[in-house]
Each structure stands twice: as structure tokens, then as C-alpha cells.
mmCIF file of C-alpha atoms in Angstrom:
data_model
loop_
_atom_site.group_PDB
_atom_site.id
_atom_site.type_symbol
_atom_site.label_atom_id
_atom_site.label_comp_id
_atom_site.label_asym_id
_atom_site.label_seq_id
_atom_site.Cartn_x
_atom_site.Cartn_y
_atom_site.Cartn_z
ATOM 1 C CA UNK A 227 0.000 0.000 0.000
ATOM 2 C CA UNK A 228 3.176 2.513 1.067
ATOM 3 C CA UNK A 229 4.414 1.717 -2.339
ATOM 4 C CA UNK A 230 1.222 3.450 -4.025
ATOM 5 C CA UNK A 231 1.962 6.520 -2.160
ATOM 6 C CA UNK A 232 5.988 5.890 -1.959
ATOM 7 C CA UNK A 233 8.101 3.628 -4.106
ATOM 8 C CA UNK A 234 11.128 2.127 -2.434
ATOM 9 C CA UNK A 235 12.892 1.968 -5.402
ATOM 10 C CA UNK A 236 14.341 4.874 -7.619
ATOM 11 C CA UNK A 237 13.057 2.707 -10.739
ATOM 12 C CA UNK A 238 9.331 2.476 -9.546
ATOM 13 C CA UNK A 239 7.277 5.682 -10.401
ATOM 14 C CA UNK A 240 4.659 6.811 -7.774
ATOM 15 C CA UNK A 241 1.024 6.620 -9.173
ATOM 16 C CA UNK A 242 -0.155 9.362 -7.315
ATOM 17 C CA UNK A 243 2.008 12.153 -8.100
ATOM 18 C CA UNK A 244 0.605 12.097 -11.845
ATOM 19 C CA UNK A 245 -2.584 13.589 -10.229
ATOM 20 C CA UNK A 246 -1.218 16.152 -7.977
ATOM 21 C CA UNK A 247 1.138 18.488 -9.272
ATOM 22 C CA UNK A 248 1.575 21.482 -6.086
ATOM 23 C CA UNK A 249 4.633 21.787 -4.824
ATOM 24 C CA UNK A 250 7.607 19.748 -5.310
ATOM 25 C CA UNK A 251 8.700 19.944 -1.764
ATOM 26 C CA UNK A 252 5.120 18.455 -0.137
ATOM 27 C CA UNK A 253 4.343 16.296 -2.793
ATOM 28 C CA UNK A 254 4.236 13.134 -0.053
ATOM 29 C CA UNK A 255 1.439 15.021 1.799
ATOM 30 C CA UNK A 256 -0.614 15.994 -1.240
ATOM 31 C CA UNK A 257 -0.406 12.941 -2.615
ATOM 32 C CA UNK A 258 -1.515 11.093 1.026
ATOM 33 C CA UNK A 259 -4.179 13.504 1.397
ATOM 34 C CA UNK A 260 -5.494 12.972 -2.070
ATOM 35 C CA UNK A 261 -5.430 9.150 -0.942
ATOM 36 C CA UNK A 262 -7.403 9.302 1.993
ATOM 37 C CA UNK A 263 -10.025 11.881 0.257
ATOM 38 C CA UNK A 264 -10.307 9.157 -2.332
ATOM 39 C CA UNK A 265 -11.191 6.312 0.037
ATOM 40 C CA UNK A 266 -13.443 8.626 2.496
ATOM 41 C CA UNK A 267 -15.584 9.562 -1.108
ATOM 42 C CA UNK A 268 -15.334 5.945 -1.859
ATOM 43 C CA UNK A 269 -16.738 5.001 1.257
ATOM 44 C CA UNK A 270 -19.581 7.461 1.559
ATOM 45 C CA UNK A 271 -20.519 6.852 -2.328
ATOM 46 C CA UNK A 272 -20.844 3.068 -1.203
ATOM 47 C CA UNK A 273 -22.656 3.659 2.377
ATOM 48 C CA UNK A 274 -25.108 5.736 0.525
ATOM 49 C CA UNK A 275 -25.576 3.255 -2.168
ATOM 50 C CA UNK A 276 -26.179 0.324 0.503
ATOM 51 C CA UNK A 277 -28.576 2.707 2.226
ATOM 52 C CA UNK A 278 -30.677 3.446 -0.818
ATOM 53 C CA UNK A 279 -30.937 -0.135 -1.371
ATOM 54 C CA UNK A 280 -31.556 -1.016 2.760
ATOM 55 C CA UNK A 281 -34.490 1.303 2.468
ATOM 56 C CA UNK A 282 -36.368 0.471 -1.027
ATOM 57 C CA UNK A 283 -35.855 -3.227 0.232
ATOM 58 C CA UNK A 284 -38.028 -2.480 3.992
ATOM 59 C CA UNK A 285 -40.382 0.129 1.930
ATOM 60 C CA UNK A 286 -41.208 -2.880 -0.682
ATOM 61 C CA UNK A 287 -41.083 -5.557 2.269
ATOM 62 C CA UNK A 288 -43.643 -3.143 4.491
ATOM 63 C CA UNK A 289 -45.936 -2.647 1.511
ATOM 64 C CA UNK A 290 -46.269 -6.333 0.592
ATOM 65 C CA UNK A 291 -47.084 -6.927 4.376
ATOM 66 C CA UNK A 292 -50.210 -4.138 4.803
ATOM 67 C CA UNK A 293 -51.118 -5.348 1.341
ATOM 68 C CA UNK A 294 -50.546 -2.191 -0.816
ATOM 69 C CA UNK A 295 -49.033 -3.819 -3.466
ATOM 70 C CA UNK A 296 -49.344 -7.246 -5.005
ATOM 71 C CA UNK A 297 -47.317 -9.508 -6.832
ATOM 72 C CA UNK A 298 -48.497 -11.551 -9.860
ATOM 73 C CA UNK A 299 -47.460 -14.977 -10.366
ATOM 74 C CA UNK A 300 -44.256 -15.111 -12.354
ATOM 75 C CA UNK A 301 -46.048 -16.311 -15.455
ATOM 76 C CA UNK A 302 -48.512 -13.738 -15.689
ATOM 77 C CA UNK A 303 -46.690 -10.608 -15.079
ATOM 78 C CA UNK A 304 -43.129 -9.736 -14.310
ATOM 79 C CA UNK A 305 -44.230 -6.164 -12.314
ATOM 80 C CA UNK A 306 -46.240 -5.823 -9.108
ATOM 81 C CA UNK A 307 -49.135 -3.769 -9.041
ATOM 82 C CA UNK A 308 -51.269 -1.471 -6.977
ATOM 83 C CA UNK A 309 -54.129 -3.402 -5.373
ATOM 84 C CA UNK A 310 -56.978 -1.766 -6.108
ATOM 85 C CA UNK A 311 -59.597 -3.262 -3.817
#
């Protein structure tokens, strides 16, 4: 993982430093903060994904169970539908 941020070796290139380009002398911090902002937006993006998904799956599961929508058998329909009664 260091050696994303900081090759050992003279011959390996950092992969970072091709997206910041500040200041010669901090390039190790811009580069590690530029890694951490990456993981923390990676992070949210995919806690806010699983949470969009957690809460369409409990609104669908609480509407089947008061009986606001209805499934059709597989071979009738592939959507559910508003019950009308």
C-alpha cells in the first residue's frame, strides 16, 4: 500500500504524483491527502448506495405486508401492481 503513495525503489514511479502536481517539496502530503479523500468519497458513495438499497428493500417488504401492493405470479406478469380493492 506505502508503495502506491511511496516507491522504495528509484526505478518504480509513484502513481499518485501524476494527479497532484503542487509543490515539489510536499508532494508526499498531497499525494496522502489525495489518498485518503479518495477512500473517504469511496466510502460514503458506497454507504449511501447500501442505504438506498436497505431502504427500497423495507419500503417494498412493508408494503407487501399491509397489502398495498401485489405480486403476480411469475407467469402472468413480471411487475407488481397497486391493489386496487
Amino acid at each position: 500500500m506505502m508503495d502506491f503513495v511511496i516507491p522504495r525503489n528509484e526505478s518504480r514511479t509513484c502513481l499518485i504524483k501524476y494527479f497532484t502536481e503542487f509543490s515539489h517539496e510536499r508532494t508526499i502530503y498531497v499525494d496522502i491527502f489525495s489518498l485518503c479523500t479518495v477512500f473517504v468519497i469511496t466510502i460514503e458513495l458506497l454507504s449511501t448506495t447500501c442505504t438506498e438499497s436497505l431502504l427500497s428493500i423495507i419500503v417494498h417488504y412493508l408494503s407487501r405486508l399491509f397489502k398495498i401492493t401485489r405480486c403476480q405470479p411469475f407467469m402472468n406478469s413480471h411487475l407488481c401492481h397497486m391493489n386496487c380493492m
